[in-house]
Structures are given as structure tokens and as C-alpha cells.
Coordinates of C-alpha atoms in Angstrom, one line a residue:
X1 CA -66.1 -85.0 -37.9
X2 CA -68.4 -83.0 -39.9
X3 CA -70.8 -84.4 -41.8
X4 CA -69.6 -85.1 -45.4
X5 CA -71.6 -82.9 -48.3
X6 CA -73.7 -85.5 -50.8
X7 CA -71.9 -84.0 -53.7
X8 CA -68.6 -84.9 -52.3
X9 CA -69.6 -88.4 -51.2
X10 CA -71.3 -88.9 -55.5
X11 CA -67.5 -87.9 -56.8
X12 CA -66.2 -90.1 -54.5
X13 CA -68.2 -92.9 -55.4
X14 CA -68.1 -92.1 -59.1
X15 CA -63.8 -91.7 -59.7
X16 CA -64.5 -94.4 -62.4
X17 CA -65.7 -91.4 -64.1
X18 CA -63.1 -89.0 -63.6
X19 CA -62.3 -89.0 -67.4
X20 CA -66.3 -88.5 -68.3
X21 CA -66.5 -85.5 -65.7
X22 CA -63.8 -84.2 -66.9
X23 CA -64.9 -84.9 -70.7
X24 CA -68.3 -83.0 -70.4
X25 CA -67.3 -80.4 -68.3
X26 CA -65.0 -78.7 -71.0
X27 CA -68.0 -79.7 -73.6
X28 CA -69.5 -77.0 -70.9
X29 CA -67.3 -75.0 -71.6
X30 CA -66.7 -73.8 -74.8
X31 CA -70.9 -74.6 -75.7
X32 CA -70.8 -71.1 -73.8
X33 CA -67.8 -70.0 -74.9
X34 CA -69.6 -69.9 -78.3
X35 CA -72.9 -68.9 -76.9
X36 CA -71.3 -66.1 -75.5
X37 CA -69.5 -64.7 -79.2
X38 CA -72.3 -64.0 -81.3
X39 CA -73.0 -61.0 -78.4
X40 CA -69.5 -59.5 -79.3
X41 CA -69.8 -59.5 -82.8
X42 CA -73.0 -57.6 -82.9
X43 CA -71.3 -54.9 -80.8
X44 CA -68.3 -55.4 -83.8
X45 CA -71.7 -54.9 -86.7
X46 CA -72.1 -51.9 -84.8
X47 CA -69.0 -50.6 -84.9
X48 CA -68.8 -51.3 -89.1
X49 CA -71.8 -49.9 -89.8
X50 CA -71.1 -46.5 -87.9
X51 CA -67.4 -46.2 -88.4
X52 CA -67.1 -48.3 -92.1
X53 CA -62.9 -48.1 -92.6
X54 CA -62.2 -47.3 -89.6
X55 CA -64.1 -49.7 -87.7
X56 CA -61.9 -51.3 -85.1
X57 CA -62.4 -54.7 -87.5
X58 CA -60.8 -52.7 -90.2
X59 CA -57.7 -51.4 -89.0
X60 CA -57.0 -54.3 -86.0
X61 CA -57.8 -57.2 -87.6
X62 CA -58.2 -57.1 -91.1
X63 CA -56.5 -53.7 -91.8
X64 CA -53.2 -56.5 -92.8
X65 CA -54.9 -57.9 -95.4
X66 CA -56.5 -54.7 -97.3
X67 CA -59.9 -55.7 -96.8
X68 CA -60.9 -52.4 -95.8
X69 CA -64.7 -52.1 -97.3
X70 CA -67.8 -52.4 -94.8
X71 CA -69.7 -55.4 -97.1
X72 CA -66.9 -57.3 -97.6
X73 CA -66.4 -56.5 -93.5
X74 CA -69.9 -57.8 -92.7
X75 CA -69.3 -60.8 -95.8
X76 CA -65.8 -61.7 -93.4
X77 CA -68.3 -60.7 -89.7
X78 CA -71.0 -63.5 -91.9
X79 CA -67.7 -66.9 -91.8
X80 CA -67.2 -66.4 -88.7
X81 CA -71.3 -65.9 -87.0
X82 CA -71.4 -69.2 -89.0
X83 CA -68.2 -70.2 -88.0
X84 CA -69.1 -69.7 -83.9
X85 CA -73.0 -71.6 -85.0
X86 CA -71.7 -74.5 -85.9
X87 CA -69.3 -74.4 -83.0
X88 CA -72.3 -74.0 -80.6
X89 CA -74.5 -76.6 -81.8
X90 CA -72.0 -78.9 -82.0
X91 CA -70.2 -78.7 -78.3
X92 CA -74.3 -78.6 -77.9
X93 CA -75.0 -82.3 -79.3
X94 CA -71.4 -83.8 -77.2
X95 CA -72.0 -82.4 -74.1
X96 CA -75.5 -83.2 -74.5
X97 CA -74.4 -87.5 -75.4
X98 CA -71.4 -87.1 -72.9
X99 CA -73.4 -85.4 -69.1
X100 CA -76.9 -87.7 -70.2
X101 CA -74.4 -90.8 -70.6
X102 CA -73.1 -90.7 -67.5
X103 CA -75.6 -89.3 -65.8
X104 CA -77.2 -92.9 -66.4
X105 CA -74.6 -95.2 -66.6
X106 CA -73.5 -93.2 -62.5
X107 CA -77.2 -94.4 -62.4
X108 CA -77.8 -97.4 -62.8
X109 CA -74.3 -98.1 -61.2
X110 CA -75.1 -97.1 -58.6
X111 CA -79.0 -98.8 -58.4
X112 CA -77.0 -102.0 -58.6
X113 CA -74.2 -101.3 -56.6
X114 CA -76.9 -100.0 -53.9
X115 CA -78.9 -103.3 -54.5
X116 CA -76.9 -105.5 -53.8
X117 CA -74.4 -104.0 -51.5
X118 CA -78.6 -104.2 -49.3
X119 CA -79.4 -107.4 -50.3
X120 CA -75.8 -108.4 -47.6
X121 CA -77.3 -106.6 -44.8
X122 CA -77.8 -108.8 -42.0
X123 CA -82.1 -109.6 -41.5
X124 CA -81.8 -108.0 -38.9
X125 CA -81.4 -104.6 -40.3
X126 CA -84.6 -104.9 -42.1
X127 CA -86.5 -105.3 -39.0
X128 CA -85.9 -101.6 -38.8
X129 CA -86.7 -101.3 -42.0
X130 CA -90.4 -100.6 -44.0
X131 CA -90.0 -102.3 -47.6
X132 CA -92.0 -99.3 -49.3
X133 CA -88.4 -97.1 -48.1
X134 CA -86.0 -99.1 -49.6
X135 CA -87.8 -98.8 -52.2
X136 CA -88.0 -95.4 -52.9
X137 CA -84.1 -94.9 -52.2
X138 CA -83.6 -98.1 -54.8
X139 CA -85.4 -95.9 -57.4
X140 CA -87.2 -92.6 -57.4
X141 CA -83.9 -91.0 -54.8
X142 CA -81.4 -92.2 -57.5
X143 CA -83.4 -91.1 -60.4
X144 CA -83.1 -87.4 -58.5
X145 CA -79.8 -88.2 -59.0
X146 CA -79.9 -89.1 -63.2
X147 CA -82.1 -85.7 -63.5
X148 CA -79.8 -83.2 -62.0
X149 CA -76.5 -84.7 -64.3
X150 CA -79.2 -85.7 -67.8
X151 CA -79.0 -80.9 -67.4
X152 CA -78.5 -79.7 -63.8
X153 CA -74.9 -79.9 -63.5
X154 CA -74.1 -78.3 -66.5
X155 CA -76.3 -75.7 -66.4
X156 CA -74.1 -74.9 -62.6
X157 CA -70.9 -74.3 -64.7
X158 CA -72.7 -72.9 -67.7
X159 CA -73.4 -70.3 -65.6
X160 CA -70.0 -69.5 -63.5
X161 CA -68.8 -69.4 -66.9
X162 CA -71.0 -67.4 -68.2
X163 CA -70.5 -64.8 -65.6
X164 CA -66.4 -65.2 -65.9
X165 CA -66.1 -64.4 -70.1
X166 CA -69.3 -61.6 -69.9
X167 CA -66.7 -60.1 -66.4
X168 CA -63.8 -60.3 -68.5
X169 CA -65.0 -58.7 -71.7
X170 CA -67.0 -56.0 -69.6
X171 CA -63.3 -55.2 -67.7
X172 CA -62.1 -54.5 -71.0
X173 CA -64.1 -52.8 -71.8
X174 CA -64.9 -50.6 -69.7
X175 CA -63.8 -50.9 -66.1
X176 CA -65.9 -48.6 -64.0
X177 CA -69.2 -50.0 -66.0
X178 CA -68.3 -53.1 -65.0
X179 CA -67.9 -53.0 -61.1
X180 CA -71.6 -51.1 -61.5
X181 CA -73.2 -53.9 -63.8
X182 CA -71.5 -57.6 -62.3
X183 CA -72.4 -55.6 -58.7
X184 CA -76.0 -58.0 -58.7
X185 CA -73.8 -61.1 -59.6
X186 CA -72.1 -61.9 -56.4
X187 CA -75.4 -61.1 -54.7
X188 CA -77.9 -63.5 -56.8
X189 CA -74.9 -66.1 -56.5
X190 CA -74.6 -66.0 -52.6
X191 CA -78.4 -65.5 -52.2
X192 CA -78.6 -68.6 -54.5
X193 CA -77.0 -70.7 -52.2
X194 CA -78.4 -68.8 -49.3
X195 CA -81.8 -70.0 -50.5
X196 CA -80.5 -73.6 -51.0
X197 CA -79.0 -73.8 -47.2
X198 CA -82.7 -73.3 -46.4
X199 CA -83.8 -76.6 -48.6
X200 CA -82.1 -78.5 -47.3
X201 CA -83.9 -80.2 -44.5
X202 CA -87.2 -79.0 -46.0
X203 CA -86.2 -81.9 -48.7
X204 CA -84.9 -83.7 -47.1
X205 CA -88.7 -83.9 -45.1
X206 CA -90.2 -84.2 -48.9
X207 CA -87.3 -87.7 -50.1
X208 CA -88.6 -89.4 -46.1
X209 CA -91.9 -88.1 -46.7
X210 CA -92.6 -89.7 -49.7
X211 CA -91.0 -93.4 -48.7
X212 CA -93.7 -93.1 -45.9
X213 CA -96.6 -92.5 -48.4
X214 CA -94.1 -95.8 -51.5
X215 CA -94.2 -97.9 -48.6
X216 CA -97.5 -97.2 -47.5
X217 CA -98.6 -98.9 -51.0
X218 CA -96.2 -101.0 -51.1
X219 CA -97.6 -103.0 -48.0
X220 CA -101.2 -102.7 -49.0
X221 CA -101.0 -103.6 -52.3
X222 CA -99.4 -107.0 -51.0
X223 CA -101.9 -107.0 -48.0
X224 CA -104.6 -105.8 -51.3
X225 CA -106.9 -109.5 -50.4
X226 CA -107.2 -108.6 -46.5
X227 CA -108.3 -105.4 -47.6
X228 CA -110.9 -106.6 -49.4
X229 CA -111.8 -109.5 -47.5
X230 CA -112.4 -106.7 -44.3
X231 CA -114.2 -104.6 -46.5
X232 CA -111.9 -101.8 -45.0
X233 CA -110.8 -100.1 -48.1
X234 CA -111.6 -97.0 -46.7
X235 CA -109.9 -96.6 -43.9
X236 CA -107.0 -97.8 -46.4
X237 CA -107.3 -95.2 -48.4
X238 CA -107.4 -92.6 -45.4
X239 CA -104.4 -94.7 -44.8
X240 CA -102.7 -93.5 -47.9
X241 CA -104.3 -89.4 -48.2
X242 CA -102.7 -89.0 -44.9
X243 CA -99.5 -90.3 -45.9
X244 CA -99.3 -88.0 -49.1
X245 CA -101.1 -85.6 -46.9
X246 CA -97.9 -85.0 -45.2
X247 CA -95.6 -85.2 -48.5
X248 CA -98.0 -82.7 -49.9
X249 CA -97.5 -80.3 -46.4
X250 CA -93.7 -81.3 -47.2
X251 CA -93.3 -80.4 -50.1
X252 CA -95.7 -77.0 -49.5
X253 CA -92.8 -76.0 -47.1
X254 CA -89.6 -76.4 -49.6
X255 CA -91.8 -74.4 -51.9
X256 CA -92.7 -72.0 -50.0
X257 CA -88.7 -71.3 -50.4
X258 CA -87.9 -71.9 -53.7
X259 CA -90.7 -70.0 -55.5
X260 CA -89.8 -66.6 -53.2
X261 CA -85.5 -67.6 -55.1
X262 CA -86.3 -66.2 -59.1
X263 CA -88.6 -62.7 -57.7
X264 CA -85.2 -62.4 -55.7
X265 CA -83.3 -63.1 -59.1
X266 CA -85.2 -60.4 -61.0
X267 CA -85.0 -58.1 -58.9
X268 CA -80.4 -58.2 -58.6
X269 CA -81.0 -58.8 -62.1
X270 CA -82.9 -55.0 -63.2
X271 CA -80.4 -53.2 -61.0
X272 CA -77.3 -54.9 -63.1
X273 CA -79.6 -54.0 -66.7
X274 CA -80.8 -50.7 -65.9
X275 CA -77.0 -50.1 -64.7
X276 CA -76.0 -50.9 -67.8
X277 CA -78.6 -49.1 -70.5
X278 CA -78.6 -45.5 -68.2
X279 CA -75.3 -44.7 -66.9
X280 CA -73.5 -47.0 -70.4
X281 CA -76.0 -45.0 -72.7
X282 CA -74.4 -41.8 -70.3
X283 CA -71.1 -42.7 -71.0
X284 CA -71.1 -43.3 -75.2
X285 CA -72.9 -39.6 -74.9
X286 CA -69.8 -38.3 -73.5
X287 CA -67.4 -39.9 -76.1
X288 CA -65.9 -43.0 -73.1
X289 CA -67.4 -45.3 -74.6
X290 CA -67.8 -46.5 -78.4
X291 CA -71.4 -46.8 -80.2
X292 CA -70.1 -50.8 -81.1
X293 CA -69.3 -51.4 -77.2
X294 CA -71.9 -49.7 -75.6
X295 CA -74.2 -52.3 -77.4
X296 CA -72.1 -55.3 -77.0
X297 CA -72.4 -54.3 -72.9
X298 CA -76.2 -54.1 -73.2
X299 CA -76.5 -57.6 -75.0
X300 CA -74.1 -59.3 -72.7
X301 CA -75.7 -58.7 -69.7
X302 CA -78.9 -59.2 -71.0
X303 CA -77.3 -62.8 -71.7
X304 CA -75.8 -63.6 -67.9
X305 CA -78.1 -61.9 -65.6
X306 CA -81.3 -63.5 -67.8
X307 CA -80.8 -66.7 -67.7
X308 CA -79.9 -66.3 -63.5
X309 CA -83.2 -66.8 -63.5
X310 CA -82.7 -70.4 -64.3
X311 CA -80.8 -70.7 -61.3
X312 CA -84.2 -71.3 -58.9
X313 CA -84.7 -74.3 -61.2
X314 CA -81.0 -74.8 -60.8
X315 CA -81.0 -74.5 -56.8
X316 CA -84.4 -76.7 -56.1
X317 CA -83.4 -79.7 -58.7
X318 CA -80.4 -79.3 -57.0
X319 CA -81.5 -79.7 -53.3
X320 CA -83.5 -82.7 -54.7
X321 CA -80.5 -83.8 -55.8
X322 CA -78.6 -84.2 -52.4
X323 CA -81.5 -84.9 -50.8
X324 CA -82.0 -87.7 -52.7
X325 CA -77.7 -88.7 -53.1
X326 CA -78.0 -88.7 -49.7
X327 CA -80.1 -91.6 -48.9
X328 CA -78.7 -94.1 -51.6
X329 CA -75.3 -92.8 -49.9
X330 CA -76.1 -93.7 -46.5
X331 CA -77.9 -97.2 -48.0
X332 CA -74.8 -97.4 -49.4
X333 CA -72.7 -97.2 -46.2
X334 CA -74.5 -99.4 -44.3
X335 CA -72.6 -101.2 -42.3
X336 CA -72.4 -105.2 -43.1
X337 CA -72.2 -106.5 -40.1
X338 CA -71.6 -110.4 -41.3
X339 CA -68.7 -110.3 -43.6
X340 CA -69.7 -112.9 -46.9
X341 CA -65.0 -113.4 -46.9
X342 CA -64.1 -117.0 -45.2
X343 CA -63.2 -120.1 -45.9
X344 CA -64.2 -121.5 -49.5
X345 CA -66.6 -125.3 -49.2
X346 CA -68.1 -127.3 -51.5
X347 CA -71.7 -129.2 -50.8
X348 CA -70.0 -132.2 -51.9
X349 CA -66.6 -132.2 -49.1
X350 CA -70.0 -130.8 -46.2
X351 CA -70.4 -134.2 -44.7
X352 CA -73.4 -132.5 -42.9
X353 CA -72.5 -132.2 -39.1
X354 CA -73.7 -129.9 -36.6
X355 CA -72.5 -128.8 -33.5
X356 CA -74.2 -125.4 -31.2
X357 CA -72.3 -124.9 -28.6
X358 CA -73.2 -122.3 -25.9
X359 CA -75.2 -120.5 -28.1
X360 CA -77.0 -117.3 -27.2
X361 CA -79.2 -115.5 -29.3
X362 CA -81.8 -111.9 -27.8
X363 CA -83.6 -110.3 -30.6
X364 CA -83.1 -106.9 -28.9
X365 CA -83.9 -107.3 -25.5
X366 CA -85.7 -110.0 -25.6
X367 CA -83.9 -112.9 -25.7
X368 CA -84.6 -115.8 -28.1
X369 CA -82.3 -119.0 -26.9
X370 CA -80.5 -119.4 -23.5
X371 CA -77.1 -122.0 -23.8
X372 CA -78.4 -124.4 -26.2
X373 CA -75.6 -126.9 -26.7
X374 CA -76.6 -129.9 -29.5
X375 CA -75.4 -132.7 -31.9
X376 CA -76.5 -133.4 -34.8
X377 CA -75.0 -136.2 -36.3
X378 CA -73.6 -136.0 -40.6
X379 CA -77.0 -137.6 -42.4
X380 CA -80.2 -137.7 -39.8
X381 CA -83.0 -136.1 -39.2
X382 CA -83.7 -134.0 -36.0
X383 CA -86.8 -132.0 -35.1
X384 CA -87.8 -129.0 -33.2
X385 CA -90.7 -128.2 -32.2
X386 CA -92.2 -125.7 -29.7
X387 CA -95.2 -123.4 -28.9
X388 CA -94.1 -120.5 -30.9
X389 CA -91.0 -118.0 -30.2
X390 CA -90.0 -120.8 -28.2
X391 CA -86.9 -120.3 -30.4
X392 CA -87.2 -122.9 -33.0
X393 CA -86.7 -120.6 -36.8
X394 CA -84.2 -119.0 -34.9
X395 CA -82.1 -121.3 -34.8
X396 CA -82.3 -122.1 -38.4
X397 CA -81.3 -118.7 -39.0
X398 CA -78.2 -118.9 -37.3
X399 CA -77.8 -121.3 -39.1
X400 CA -78.0 -119.6 -42.4
X401 CA -75.4 -116.8 -40.5
X402 CA -79.5 -114.7 -41.4
X403 CA -78.6 -113.3 -38.3
X404 CA -75.0 -113.7 -35.7
X405 CA -75.2 -115.6 -32.5
X406 CA -74.0 -113.2 -29.6
X407 CA -72.6 -115.9 -28.1
X408 CA -70.8 -119.8 -27.9
X409 CA -70.4 -120.3 -31.8
X410 CA -72.2 -122.9 -34.5
X411 CA -69.7 -125.5 -35.8
X412 CA -70.1 -127.4 -39.5
X413 CA -68.2 -130.9 -39.8
X414 CA -65.9 -129.2 -37.0
X415 CA -65.1 -126.4 -37.9
X416 CA -66.9 -123.1 -37.2
X417 CA -69.9 -121.2 -39.3
X418 CA -68.3 -118.2 -39.2
X419 CA -65.4 -119.0 -40.9
X420 CA -66.8 -120.5 -43.7
X421 CA -67.3 -118.3 -46.7
X422 CA -71.2 -117.1 -45.8
X423 CA -72.0 -118.0 -49.8
X424 CA -70.3 -121.2 -50.1
X425 CA -72.0 -121.9 -46.1
X426 CA -75.6 -121.5 -47.7
X427 CA -75.1 -123.1 -50.6
X428 CA -74.9 -126.5 -49.0
X429 CA -78.5 -125.8 -46.7
X430 CA -81.7 -125.9 -48.5
X431 CA -83.8 -124.3 -46.3
X432 CA -87.8 -124.9 -47.7
X433 CA -89.6 -121.5 -45.4
X434 CA -93.1 -121.3 -44.8
X435 CA -93.6 -119.3 -46.8
X436 CA -91.2 -119.1 -50.0
X437 CA -90.4 -116.6 -52.6
X438 CA -91.3 -117.4 -55.8
X439 CA -90.5 -115.3 -58.8
X440 CA -92.6 -114.0 -62.1
X441 CA -91.0 -116.2 -63.9
X442 CA -91.6 -120.0 -64.9
X443 CA -92.6 -122.8 -63.8
X444 CA -89.0 -125.0 -64.3
X445 CA -87.5 -120.6 -63.8
X446 CA -88.8 -121.5 -59.5
X447 CA -88.0 -125.0 -58.8
X448 CA -84.1 -123.7 -61.0
X449 CA -83.8 -121.1 -59.1
X450 CA -80.6 -120.3 -58.4
X451 CA -79.3 -123.1 -60.6
X452 CA -79.2 -121.3 -63.8
X453 CA -77.1 -125.0 -65.8
X454 CA -79.8 -126.7 -64.7
X455 CA -81.5 -128.9 -67.4
X456 CA -85.4 -129.8 -68.4
X457 CA -84.5 -133.4 -66.8
X458 CA -83.2 -132.9 -64.0
X459 CA -85.9 -130.6 -62.9
X460 CA -88.7 -132.9 -64.1
X461 CA -87.3 -135.4 -61.7
X462 CA -87.3 -132.3 -59.1
X463 CA -90.9 -131.4 -59.3
X464 CA -91.3 -135.5 -59.4
X465 CA -89.9 -136.1 -56.7
X466 CA -91.6 -133.6 -54.5
X467 CA -94.6 -135.0 -56.2
X468 CA -95.5 -131.9 -58.0
X469 CA -96.2 -133.5 -61.2
X470 CA -100.0 -134.5 -61.1
X471 CA -100.3 -130.1 -60.9
X472 CA -97.8 -129.7 -63.1
X473 CA -99.4 -131.9 -66.0
X474 CA -102.8 -130.1 -65.7
X475 CA -101.3 -126.1 -66.9
X476 CA -101.3 -125.1 -69.9
X477 CA -98.2 -125.0 -71.1
X478 CA -96.7 -126.9 -68.1
X479 CA -93.0 -126.5 -66.7
X480 CA -93.2 -122.8 -69.2
X481 CA -96.7 -121.4 -67.4
X482 CA -95.8 -118.3 -66.0
X483 CA -96.9 -118.6 -62.6
X484 CA -97.1 -114.9 -61.5
X485 CA -95.9 -111.8 -58.9
X486 CA -95.0 -114.5 -56.0
X487 CA -96.8 -117.2 -57.0
X488 CA -100.1 -115.8 -56.5
X489 CA -101.8 -118.2 -59.9
X490 CA -100.7 -121.3 -57.8
X491 CA -102.4 -121.6 -54.3
X492 CA -100.3 -122.4 -51.2
X493 CA -100.0 -126.0 -52.2
X494 CA -98.4 -126.0 -55.3
X495 CA -96.3 -123.2 -54.2
X496 CA -94.8 -125.2 -51.8
X497 CA -94.7 -128.2 -53.9
X498 CA -92.1 -126.2 -55.8
X499 CA -90.4 -124.5 -53.1
X500 CA -90.0 -128.2 -51.7
X501 CA -88.7 -129.7 -55.3
X502 CA -85.9 -126.2 -55.6
X503 CA -84.5 -127.9 -52.7
X504 CA -84.0 -131.3 -54.2
X505 CA -82.7 -129.8 -57.2
X506 CA -80.4 -127.8 -55.6
X507 CA -78.9 -131.2 -53.9
X508 CA -77.3 -130.1 -50.2
X509 CA -75.7 -131.9 -47.9
X510 CA -78.3 -130.1 -45.3
X511 CA -82.3 -129.5 -45.5
X512 CA -84.3 -127.3 -43.5
X513 CA -87.7 -127.4 -43.6
X514 CA -88.6 -124.5 -41.4
X515 CA -92.7 -125.2 -41.3
X516 CA -92.7 -126.1 -44.3
X517 CA -96.4 -127.7 -44.0
X518 CA -98.0 -126.0 -41.4
X519 CA -100.3 -123.9 -43.4
X520 CA -101.2 -126.7 -46.6
X521 CA -103.5 -129.4 -47.0
X522 CA -103.8 -133.5 -45.0
X523 CA -103.2 -134.0 -49.0
X524 CA -100.1 -131.2 -49.7
X525 CA -98.8 -132.6 -45.7
X526 CA -98.6 -136.3 -47.0
X527 CA -96.8 -135.5 -50.3
X528 CA -94.6 -133.4 -48.6
X529 CA -94.3 -136.4 -46.5
X530 CA -93.6 -138.7 -48.5
X531 CA -91.5 -136.5 -50.5
X532 CA -88.9 -136.2 -47.4
X533 CA -89.1 -140.1 -46.5
X534 CA -87.2 -140.0 -49.8
X535 CA -84.8 -137.7 -50.4
X536 CA -83.7 -136.9 -46.4
X537 CA -82.1 -140.1 -46.7
X538 CA -78.2 -139.9 -45.8
X539 CA -78.5 -136.0 -45.4
X540 CA -78.2 -134.1 -42.6
X541 CA -81.9 -132.8 -42.8
X542 CA -83.9 -130.1 -39.6
X543 CA -87.6 -129.8 -39.8
X544 CA -89.1 -127.4 -37.2
X545 CA -93.2 -128.1 -37.2
X546 CA -95.6 -127.3 -34.9
X547 CA -97.7 -130.6 -36.3
X548 CA -95.6 -133.1 -34.5
X549 CA -97.4 -136.0 -37.1
X550 CA -94.5 -134.5 -39.1
X551 CA -92.0 -134.9 -36.8
X552 CA -92.8 -138.3 -35.7
X553 CA -90.0 -140.6 -38.4
X554 CA -87.6 -138.0 -36.9
X555 CA -84.1 -139.4 -35.3
X556 CA -84.5 -137.0 -32.7
X557 CA -87.1 -134.1 -31.5
X558 CA -85.9 -131.1 -30.0
X559 CA -88.6 -129.4 -27.5
X560 CA -88.3 -125.5 -27.0
X561 CA -89.8 -123.1 -24.7
X562 CA -88.5 -119.8 -23.9
X563 CA -85.2 -120.9 -26.4
X564 CA -84.2 -124.0 -24.2
X565 CA -84.2 -127.4 -24.8
X566 CA -86.5 -129.3 -23.0
X567 CA -86.4 -132.4 -23.6
X568 CA -84.8 -134.7 -26.3
X569 CA -85.4 -138.1 -27.8
X570 CA -87.1 -140.2 -30.4
X571 CA -90.7 -139.7 -31.0
X572 CA -91.2 -142.4 -29.0
X573 CA -89.0 -142.1 -26.6
X574 CA -90.8 -138.7 -25.9
X575 CA -94.2 -140.4 -25.2
X576 CA -92.6 -142.4 -22.7
X577 CA -91.5 -139.3 -20.7
X578 CA -95.0 -138.7 -20.9
X579 CA -93.6 -135.1 -20.3
X580 CA -94.2 -131.9 -22.4
X581 CA -93.7 -133.0 -25.7
X582 CA -96.1 -136.6 -24.4
X583 CA -98.8 -133.7 -23.3
X584 CA -98.6 -131.3 -26.3
X585 CA -98.7 -135.0 -28.6
X586 CA -102.0 -135.6 -26.5
X587 CA -103.2 -132.0 -27.6
X588 CA -103.2 -132.7 -31.1
X589 CA -104.3 -136.2 -31.5
X590 CA -106.1 -136.8 -29.0
X591 CA -103.9 -139.7 -28.4
X592 CA -102.6 -141.4 -24.7
X593 CA -98.9 -141.6 -23.7
X594 CA -98.1 -145.1 -24.6
X595 CA -95.8 -146.4 -21.8

């Protein structure tokens, strides 16, 4: 099946704007119609001046009204000219408003729909994507489409209309001259498309290279502290220079072709204009063509052919836009492998009983979980410990359905989680990660993230429960203090307390802490631990940790290694077993196992 053209994809996407496209096109056509008429009036004026009361206008139009005087004819012509210019200006205004508004609306919708679609893609998709490249599509590529609709679409329509209208006048006045003079028009159009076809792959390379530049810049700006700490500014500058140079070379390859379009079109225009000027003049001298008609054809040839030099710019803009639209539509067409549909549940209906039944999962060829079977009773606190890469975090990511299990099933209160509406499932879970996402908003905004109806008292209570009030009260604006992008104005411990406060405010039946205390100081760890002792009561709590001291009070601890559950039990039971967990405990504390 041949690939669908990007323009067709865009038109299919923009079906809701069909009426706007139609009106904008009509305005463009009418504007061009009025734009062509002044050249016709020039020929009529010449005919009046030369032939007086025997002019075409006197005999065919005004004769019935008794207006044959040359001056009166010119006055009439002036009035018609004023109406034509008013019509052209009016439709110029309408087409400009309509095309620009259409471009803005379509840009807005496409950006929102594409972003919304990206949010619904499974986490596995992002493992093979760079954030900067996605940013390039969501921002620059969609802006490129807007630029094309703002001006390029109107130009293409008007070139086509101009060709048809002028051709009609030519064939009406002098068919033989029309054939010669207009011969370059199809050649120009065919040539423009020929060039455009060769530009397509080059502009695809340009868009990809632009995405690479954006990805590198985004990556470096996020890691600026590390770059400074390792004094690698020059090294990273060279990386950016390499990506930018690739972008420059890709553009140069495209420019080498696009720059040739205008000179080629100019040569074709020269041929057409010369034919009208010389052959048309000869016909006039022979008496086969009226002087007024000759004037009309000379001016119309100029009006028709000269704007075609703009086809180079239009073709360039068109192909850039098609490459950009193709990338945006490709992103929008990416299959969502984890559907959102399913049975609706409310957090208040959930008890929090979880069952993992022979669950397998692998990242590519790397097995991460193997035949995991375990039961987590409602309201209990369960911990997972083990070395890095043992599969601890993967378990909770499967529970949150960031990924789908490749074998086995996970149930919540007896219902398979794949059958539950995805957003409802996630609303039942409070998730605190090692590096929680914070917005560039206020303290209050971040605690109430996802819970817009939360009141000030609830936000304060959640902050109190997370032991965050101590640092919040010292901030100049308290809860109204803005914390910067990703919370960069706060320490790591302060960010984690806000993330915990957010989970507490959510009041979910299931709470997950994924290495939530691994990157904080002892004081913050102790504060978070005190908060957890309170908020985990009568709530299913899953704790993933490297520090065994944070999970010793758990109702059950599972030791994972290489995707398998090696040991399970309470802290004391596992120490008594004197196996893997006990060895880890001794390694971290220096204590001997007590039997």
C-alpha cells in the first residue's frame, strides 16, 4: 500500500475545518479575480483613447445608454476601477483573516492532540525517543505547518486561478498568441513539482537534523550542573557544533536545489513574455490584433508569469511544511499499546488487595521478571529489596501499567488491572518516585497537583503529615512560593517531602514509594519514615528500597534477585533465615544476624 501524502493526512485530520478551508479558498479566488481585472481595464482605456466613440466599451457596453463621449467613457471606467480595487482589498482582508485564523486554530488543535497522544503512549516508546526530538515535532514542526497555511496555501491557489483566468482572456482575444505565450506555464508548474519532488527527502533530513539539535540542547540544559562540575563546557559545545553542522549541511543540500528553481522559472517567463511582446506586436501591426487587446495581453503576461517566480519560495515552504506535517502526523498515528478504556472504579470502592500471578516481563531481550507470584493483602505494608536491576521498580511500573506484563496477570481486588479504566486505576495509587516531577508553580500547586479542587486546609494538613511545614514556613511567601522548573529552588529532601505530601493529599487506597528515600539525608529519611508510619496505616503500601532500615517494620519483605523472589518474610524472619537478606543487613549495618 503506497504511503499517504502528508497533505492528504492534514486534510483528513482537519475535516472539522472543511467549511473554513472552503471559504478561505473562495476568498483567494475572488481576490485574484479582482486582481486580474485592472490589466483588462488598461487595455479598455487604451482602446477608448485611440478609438473614441467607436471603442469596444462604447459599442458593446455603453452604447445602449447613449454614452459615447470619450471623457464619459473614461469616467465610467474610473468608477469601475474603484469598485474593482475595493473588491480586491476587501477579499484580501477576508482571505488574510480566514487563512491566518485557520492556521492558528489548526496549529493549536494539532499541538494539543499530538501532545495528548504522546501522554497516552506506553513508557517503552520513550526508551527509544529523545525528548528534544519530540519537542522539535510538537513545537517547530507544527509551527512550520502554520507558516505554510498563513501564506503558502493562498499563493498556490492564486497561481492556479491566475493561470486559468489569464488563459481564458488570452484565448478569447487571440488564440494563436495564447498558445505561444502560455506555453511556459505548464512547463513552469511541472518544473516546480519536479524540483519539489527532489526536495522532499532533503527536507526530511533537515527536520531530523533539527530534532537532533533540539535533543542535544535539551539534554545539555537539563544537565548543566554536571557539565559545569566536570568542566566539560568545551566538550559539550563541540557536541552541539557537530549537531548544528549536520543541520547546516542538510539545509545546504536542500538549498542547492531550491535555489535553482527561481532562475529556471525566470528563463521560462522570459520566453513567454518575449513571445507576447514580439509576436503580439507583429499581429497588431498586421491589423490582426487591436492595440487595446495587445496592451491587455502584454500586461496580463507580466501579471501572470512574473508572480510565478514566487513559486520557488512557495515550493520551498510547501516541502518544508510537508516534511514537518509528516513527522507530526506520524507521531499522532503512533499506536497506543496500553488502552485507556475499561471498567470504571472509584478510589473509595477499592480495598487494595493485589495479586501477581506468574508475571513475566522483559525489556527487549533482557528478562527482568520471571514467573512472579505473590499476594499483597489489603491494608498491609510490603517491601521489595534487592540489588540494582533485580526487578523491584519494574513490579510497580507493571502495577501502574506504565508497561504491560508479557505473561501472567495482576489483579486488584480480584479484577485484572487490564480490565480497569487506566486513569481510574492510577487515581487509586499514590506514587512517590526517587526523582518526583515538580512543576514550575507554587508549593501549594505542587502539593495539590492533579487535585485542583483541594482546599488550603487540606493542602496544609498534607504538608504537616509529610513534615514539610518546617521548611515551608521559612519561605518568604510560604505556600505561595514558586519553586522553579522541576523544583530546582528546593533541596532534594524538600522536593521529596512535597512529593510525599502530594501522595498523602491524594489519599489513595494504595501507596507506592519507589526508592523515595534513597537520595535524601538521614534527617529527611527519618522524617519521611515517621510520616509513612502514620499514612500507611490501613492502606496498602508498597515500599522499594535499598536501605533496609526503611523497610524493617514492613509486614512482609520480598528479596528479589535477577527477576525472581528469593526470600519472603518479616524482617526478623529473614534475619533468622540467615541467607541473602541477612547478608545485606550485615553489609549495611555491620551487625551480626540474631537468631
